[in-house]
mmCIF file of C-alpha atoms in Angstrom:
data_model
loop_
_atom_site.group_PDB
_atom_site.id
_atom_site.type_symbol
_atom_site.label_atom_id
_atom_site.label_comp_id
_atom_site.label_asym_id
_atom_site.label_seq_id
_atom_site.Cartn_x
_atom_site.Cartn_y
_atom_site.Cartn_z
ATOM 1 C CA MET A 1 17.766 9.849 -0.404
ATOM 2 C CA VAL A 2 16.056 6.469 -0.396
ATOM 3 C CA TYR A 3 14.257 5.267 2.723
ATOM 4 C CA PHE A 4 13.419 1.813 3.996
ATOM 5 C CA LEU A 5 9.891 1.830 5.403
ATOM 6 C CA SER A 6 8.889 -0.183 8.470
ATOM 7 C CA ALA A 7 6.536 0.199 11.424
ATOM 8 C CA LYS A 8 7.735 2.107 14.454
ATOM 9 C CA ASN A 9 6.971 0.003 17.504
ATOM 10 C CA GLU A 10 6.551 2.150 20.611
ATOM 11 C CA GLU A 11 4.184 -0.193 22.432
ATOM 12 C CA VAL A 12 5.134 -1.300 25.930
ATOM 13 C CA TYR A 13 4.928 -5.022 25.141
ATOM 14 C CA SER A 14 5.219 -7.196 22.035
ATOM 15 C CA TYR A 15 1.550 -8.034 21.675
ATOM 16 C CA THR A 16 0.513 -11.068 19.647
ATOM 17 C CA TYR A 17 -2.049 -11.181 16.856
ATOM 18 C CA ARG A 18 -3.880 -13.855 14.885
ATOM 19 C CA ALA A 19 -5.879 -14.019 11.700
ATOM 20 C CA LEU A 20 -9.558 -14.791 12.290
ATOM 21 C CA ASP A 21 -10.197 -15.935 8.723
ATOM 22 C CA GLY A 22 -8.194 -16.702 5.612
ATOM 23 C CA ASP A 23 -5.039 -18.750 6.066
ATOM 24 C CA VAL A 24 -1.763 -16.830 6.226
ATOM 25 C CA ASN A 25 0.206 -20.076 5.858
ATOM 26 C CA ARG A 26 -1.334 -20.638 2.426
ATOM 27 C CA ILE A 27 -0.866 -17.155 0.972
ATOM 28 C CA GLN A 28 0.940 -17.395 -2.348
ATOM 29 C CA VAL A 29 2.789 -14.971 -4.554
ATOM 30 C CA VAL A 30 1.076 -14.807 -7.949
ATOM 31 C CA ASP A 31 4.300 -15.294 -9.942
ATOM 32 C CA LEU A 32 7.158 -17.483 -8.646
ATOM 33 C CA THR A 33 9.286 -17.106 -11.811
ATOM 34 C CA ARG A 34 13.038 -16.719 -11.204
ATOM 35 C CA ASP A 35 14.469 -13.378 -12.331
ATOM 36 C CA GLY A 36 18.083 -13.393 -11.124
ATOM 37 C CA GLY A 37 17.303 -11.813 -7.765
ATOM 38 C CA VAL A 38 16.588 -13.401 -4.387
ATOM 39 C CA ARG A 39 14.466 -16.476 -5.055
ATOM 40 C CA VAL A 40 10.737 -15.760 -4.845
ATOM 41 C CA ARG A 41 9.222 -18.224 -2.403
ATOM 42 C CA PRO A 42 5.633 -19.044 -1.454
ATOM 43 C CA GLY A 43 4.344 -17.100 1.538
ATOM 44 C CA TYR A 44 3.451 -13.584 2.553
ATOM 45 C CA SER A 45 6.920 -12.043 2.848
ATOM 46 C CA TYR A 46 7.643 -9.047 0.650
ATOM 47 C CA CYS A 47 9.262 -9.871 -2.689
ATOM 48 C CA GLY A 48 7.907 -7.102 -4.912
ATOM 49 C CA ARG A 49 5.202 -9.237 -6.499
ATOM 50 C CA PRO A 50 1.463 -9.382 -5.846
ATOM 51 C CA PHE A 51 -0.248 -11.940 -3.618
ATOM 52 C CA GLU A 52 -3.118 -14.176 -4.627
ATOM 53 C CA ARG A 53 -6.203 -12.905 -2.816
ATOM 54 C CA GLU A 54 -7.714 -16.293 -1.878
ATOM 55 C CA HIS A 55 -6.146 -16.852 1.572
ATOM 56 C CA VAL A 56 -5.518 -13.248 2.675
ATOM 57 C CA PRO A 57 -7.449 -12.638 5.936
ATOM 58 C CA THR A 58 -10.046 -9.917 6.315
ATOM 59 C CA ARG A 59 -9.970 -9.792 10.144
ATOM 60 C CA ILE A 60 -7.017 -9.868 12.534
ATOM 61 C CA ALA A 61 -7.384 -10.089 16.327
ATOM 62 C CA LEU A 62 -4.934 -8.082 18.415
ATOM 63 C CA SER A 63 -4.013 -8.977 21.982
ATOM 64 C CA GLY A 64 -3.396 -6.570 24.828
ATOM 65 C CA PRO A 65 -5.302 -3.517 26.034
ATOM 66 C CA LYS A 66 -7.233 -1.157 23.800
ATOM 67 C CA ARG A 67 -4.824 1.471 22.495
ATOM 68 C CA PRO A 68 -4.395 3.784 19.512
ATOM 69 C CA ILE A 69 -3.557 1.929 16.307
ATOM 70 C CA LEU A 70 -1.181 4.009 14.194
ATOM 71 C CA ASP A 71 -1.389 4.502 10.426
ATOM 72 C CA VAL A 72 1.455 2.021 9.862
ATOM 73 C CA TYR A 73 1.202 -1.141 11.983
ATOM 74 C CA ASP A 74 2.959 -4.476 11.566
ATOM 75 C CA PRO A 75 1.023 -7.718 12.011
ATOM 76 C CA TYR A 76 1.862 -9.932 8.977
ATOM 77 C CA GLY A 77 3.719 -7.231 7.067
ATOM 78 C CA LEU A 78 2.496 -3.637 7.006
ATOM 79 C CA GLN A 79 -1.114 -2.808 7.855
ATOM 80 C CA VAL A 80 -1.737 0.753 6.702
ATOM 81 C CA SER A 81 -4.491 3.351 6.995
ATOM 82 C CA ALA A 82 -6.601 4.939 4.273
ATOM 83 C CA SER A 83 -4.415 8.062 4.588
ATOM 84 C CA PHE A 84 -1.303 6.034 3.735
ATOM 85 C CA ARG A 85 -3.083 4.361 0.838
ATOM 86 C CA GLU A 86 -4.271 7.686 -0.580
ATOM 87 C CA VAL A 87 -0.717 9.046 -0.666
ATOM 88 C CA VAL A 88 0.697 5.921 -2.360
ATOM 89 C CA GLU A 89 -2.151 5.829 -4.883
ATOM 90 C CA ARG A 90 -1.525 9.480 -5.743
ATOM 91 C CA PHE A 91 2.084 8.627 -6.651
ATOM 92 C CA GLU A 92 1.585 5.186 -8.214
ATOM 93 C CA PRO A 93 -2.097 4.536 -8.927
ATOM 94 C CA GLY A 94 -3.098 0.901 -9.314
ATOM 95 C CA VAL A 95 0.430 -0.504 -8.904
ATOM 96 C CA HIS A 96 0.377 -1.930 -5.370
ATOM 97 C CA GLN A 97 -2.087 -4.128 -3.474
ATOM 98 C CA PHE A 98 -4.191 -2.972 -0.528
ATOM 99 C CA PHE A 99 -6.309 -5.765 0.984
ATOM 100 C CA PRO A 100 -8.997 -4.454 3.402
ATOM 101 C CA ILE A 101 -8.457 -5.710 6.972
ATOM 102 C CA GLU A 102 -10.445 -5.130 10.148
ATOM 103 C CA LEU A 103 -8.362 -5.175 13.318
ATOM 104 C CA VAL A 104 -10.331 -6.249 16.388
ATOM 105 C CA TRP A 105 -9.689 -6.359 20.124
ATOM 106 C CA PRO A 106 -9.747 -9.595 22.197
ATOM 107 C CA ASP A 107 -13.427 -9.009 23.037
ATOM 108 C CA GLY A 108 -14.271 -8.847 19.324
ATOM 109 C CA SER A 109 -14.891 -5.102 19.255
ATOM 110 C CA HIS A 110 -13.591 -2.972 16.390
ATOM 111 C CA ALA A 111 -10.040 -1.618 16.756
ATOM 112 C CA ALA A 112 -9.314 -0.132 13.314
ATOM 113 C CA ASP A 113 -9.854 -0.489 9.593
ATOM 114 C CA ARG A 114 -6.592 -0.996 7.765
ATOM 115 C CA PHE A 115 -5.215 -2.345 4.502
ATOM 116 C CA TRP A 116 -2.633 -5.105 4.198
ATOM 117 C CA PHE A 117 -0.129 -3.310 1.995
ATOM 118 C CA VAL A 118 1.797 -5.311 -0.619
ATOM 119 C CA PRO A 119 4.427 -3.431 -2.680
ATOM 120 C CA CYS A 120 4.275 -4.782 -6.249
ATOM 121 C CA ALA A 121 7.418 -3.396 -7.879
ATOM 122 C CA ARG A 122 10.524 -5.607 -7.948
ATOM 123 C CA LEU A 123 13.625 -3.737 -9.089
ATOM 124 C CA ASP A 124 17.428 -3.798 -9.109
ATOM 125 C CA THR A 125 18.250 -0.377 -7.608
ATOM 126 C CA VAL A 126 21.483 -0.677 -5.595
ATOM 127 C CA ASP A 127 24.548 1.062 -7.044
ATOM 128 C CA ARG A 128 27.043 -1.804 -7.256
ATOM 129 C CA ALA A 129 30.040 0.478 -7.765
ATOM 130 C CA LYS A 130 29.348 2.740 -4.761
ATOM 131 C CA THR A 131 27.964 0.190 -2.275
ATOM 132 C CA THR A 132 30.624 -1.188 0.071
ATOM 133 C CA PHE A 133 28.780 -4.373 1.063
ATOM 134 C CA GLU A 134 30.023 -7.411 -0.834
ATOM 135 C CA PHE A 135 27.751 -8.529 -3.671
ATOM 136 C CA ARG A 136 27.507 -12.323 -4.046
ATOM 137 C CA ASN A 137 24.566 -12.417 -6.433
ATOM 138 C CA ILE A 138 22.594 -10.882 -3.524
ATOM 139 C CA TRP A 139 23.115 -8.127 -0.953
ATOM 140 C CA PHE A 140 23.132 -9.535 2.552
ATOM 141 C CA LEU A 141 23.029 -6.529 4.884
ATOM 142 C CA ASP A 142 24.865 -7.787 7.950
ATOM 143 C CA GLY A 143 24.547 -4.711 10.182
ATOM 144 C CA SER A 144 28.163 -3.649 9.704
ATOM 145 C CA LYS A 145 29.257 -0.051 9.091
ATOM 146 C CA LYS A 146 29.419 -0.598 5.340
ATOM 147 C CA GLU A 147 27.409 1.650 3.040
ATOM 148 C CA LEU A 148 24.359 0.787 0.930
ATOM 149 C CA VAL A 149 23.926 3.242 -1.954
ATOM 150 C CA PHE A 150 20.994 3.403 -4.370
ATOM 151 C CA ASN A 151 21.131 4.503 -7.999
ATOM 152 C CA ARG A 152 18.581 7.082 -9.176
ATOM 153 C CA SER A 153 18.716 6.032 -12.826
ATOM 154 C CA GLN A 154 17.975 2.402 -11.859
ATOM 155 C CA ILE A 155 15.039 3.548 -9.700
ATOM 156 C CA GLY A 156 13.613 5.587 -12.567
ATOM 157 C CA GLY A 157 10.165 6.996 -11.819
ATOM 158 C CA HIS A 158 9.341 4.491 -9.063
ATOM 159 C CA HIS A 159 8.366 5.690 -5.596
ATOM 160 C CA ILE A 160 7.954 2.424 -3.680
ATOM 161 C CA TRP A 161 9.565 -0.908 -4.476
ATOM 162 C CA ILE A 162 11.352 -4.019 -3.244
ATOM 163 C CA ASP A 163 14.968 -4.407 -4.311
ATOM 164 C CA LYS A 164 15.144 -7.925 -5.698
ATOM 165 C CA PHE A 165 18.763 -8.462 -4.670
ATOM 166 C CA ILE A 166 18.359 -7.620 -0.963
ATOM 167 C CA VAL A 167 17.719 -10.509 1.434
ATOM 168 C CA MET A 168 14.688 -9.921 3.719
ATOM 169 C CA PRO A 169 13.943 -6.471 2.304
ATOM 170 C CA ASN A 170 11.869 -3.643 3.637
ATOM 171 C CA PRO A 171 9.931 -1.616 1.084
ATOM 172 C CA ALA A 172 12.149 1.176 -0.259
ATOM 173 C CA ILE A 173 10.538 4.550 -0.891
ATOM 174 C CA SER A 174 11.532 7.776 -2.593
ATOM 175 C CA GLU A 175 12.242 11.035 -0.806
ATOM 176 C CA ALA A 176 9.186 12.576 -2.506
ATOM 177 C CA LEU A 177 6.890 9.837 -1.191
ATOM 178 C CA LYS A 178 8.304 10.139 2.330
ATOM 179 C CA ALA A 179 7.710 13.900 2.250
ATOM 180 C CA ALA A 180 4.110 13.345 1.145
ATOM 181 C CA LEU A 181 3.510 10.783 3.918
ATOM 182 C CA ASP A 182 4.931 13.276 6.446
ATOM 183 C CA GLU A 183 2.755 16.063 5.051
ATOM 184 C CA ALA A 184 -0.325 13.829 5.338
ATOM 185 C CA GLY A 185 0.501 13.258 9.037
ATOM 186 C CA VAL A 186 0.910 9.490 8.653
ATOM 187 C CA THR A 187 1.807 8.017 12.042
ATOM 188 C CA GLY A 188 3.725 4.884 13.002
ATOM 189 C CA ALA A 189 6.192 4.899 10.110
ATOM 190 C CA HIS A 190 9.873 4.293 10.768
ATOM 191 C CA TYR A 191 12.386 5.346 8.116
ATOM 192 C CA GLN A 192 15.996 4.325 7.613
ATOM 193 C CA HIS A 193 17.710 6.535 5.029
ATOM 194 C CA PHE A 194 20.381 5.722 2.442
ATOM 195 C CA PRO A 195 22.305 7.829 -0.071
ATOM 196 C CA GLU A 196 21.346 7.928 -3.727
ATOM 197 C CA THR A 197 23.550 8.583 -6.767
ATOM 198 C CA ASP A 198 22.759 9.478 -10.397
#
């Protein structure tokens, strides 16, 4: 199985957040070179390539009441805990980016220390013969009942990546990495699973 990773939102309201430093509108991907996949654009959306560090914030203010902040949280992409980082680094040391972030409450008090997680592997991993979505140089997943199937040989030894042909992708992770995150007790992760072929 392959899993898409996102943050599970069980909060009562959709609370806002804002960066207290840096400039999220000026964050750039290090390499904008075309590679046949979805076009890599400036900005902080996930594309499987690293970000330049210069404008990444170090503090983010959360709105709403004080509440537990889970290991996987979602202002500006995925904010993850040290426990999450340790698991990923055990599987793929030095591959992905983890920018330290302090989350703070409206009164300025400390809420949590997290890392802005940036997956830095950009791969072509969808099995084009077995997937029933139409491929038009990209996969646009329209929410229909069609099937998305991944190919194990195309994934190779990777455990977390962005598929370069999927529009607006979530990070994809291996079954082994998901099991390790579960074993570590990582909270706040939401997983959507997909079949995998050889």
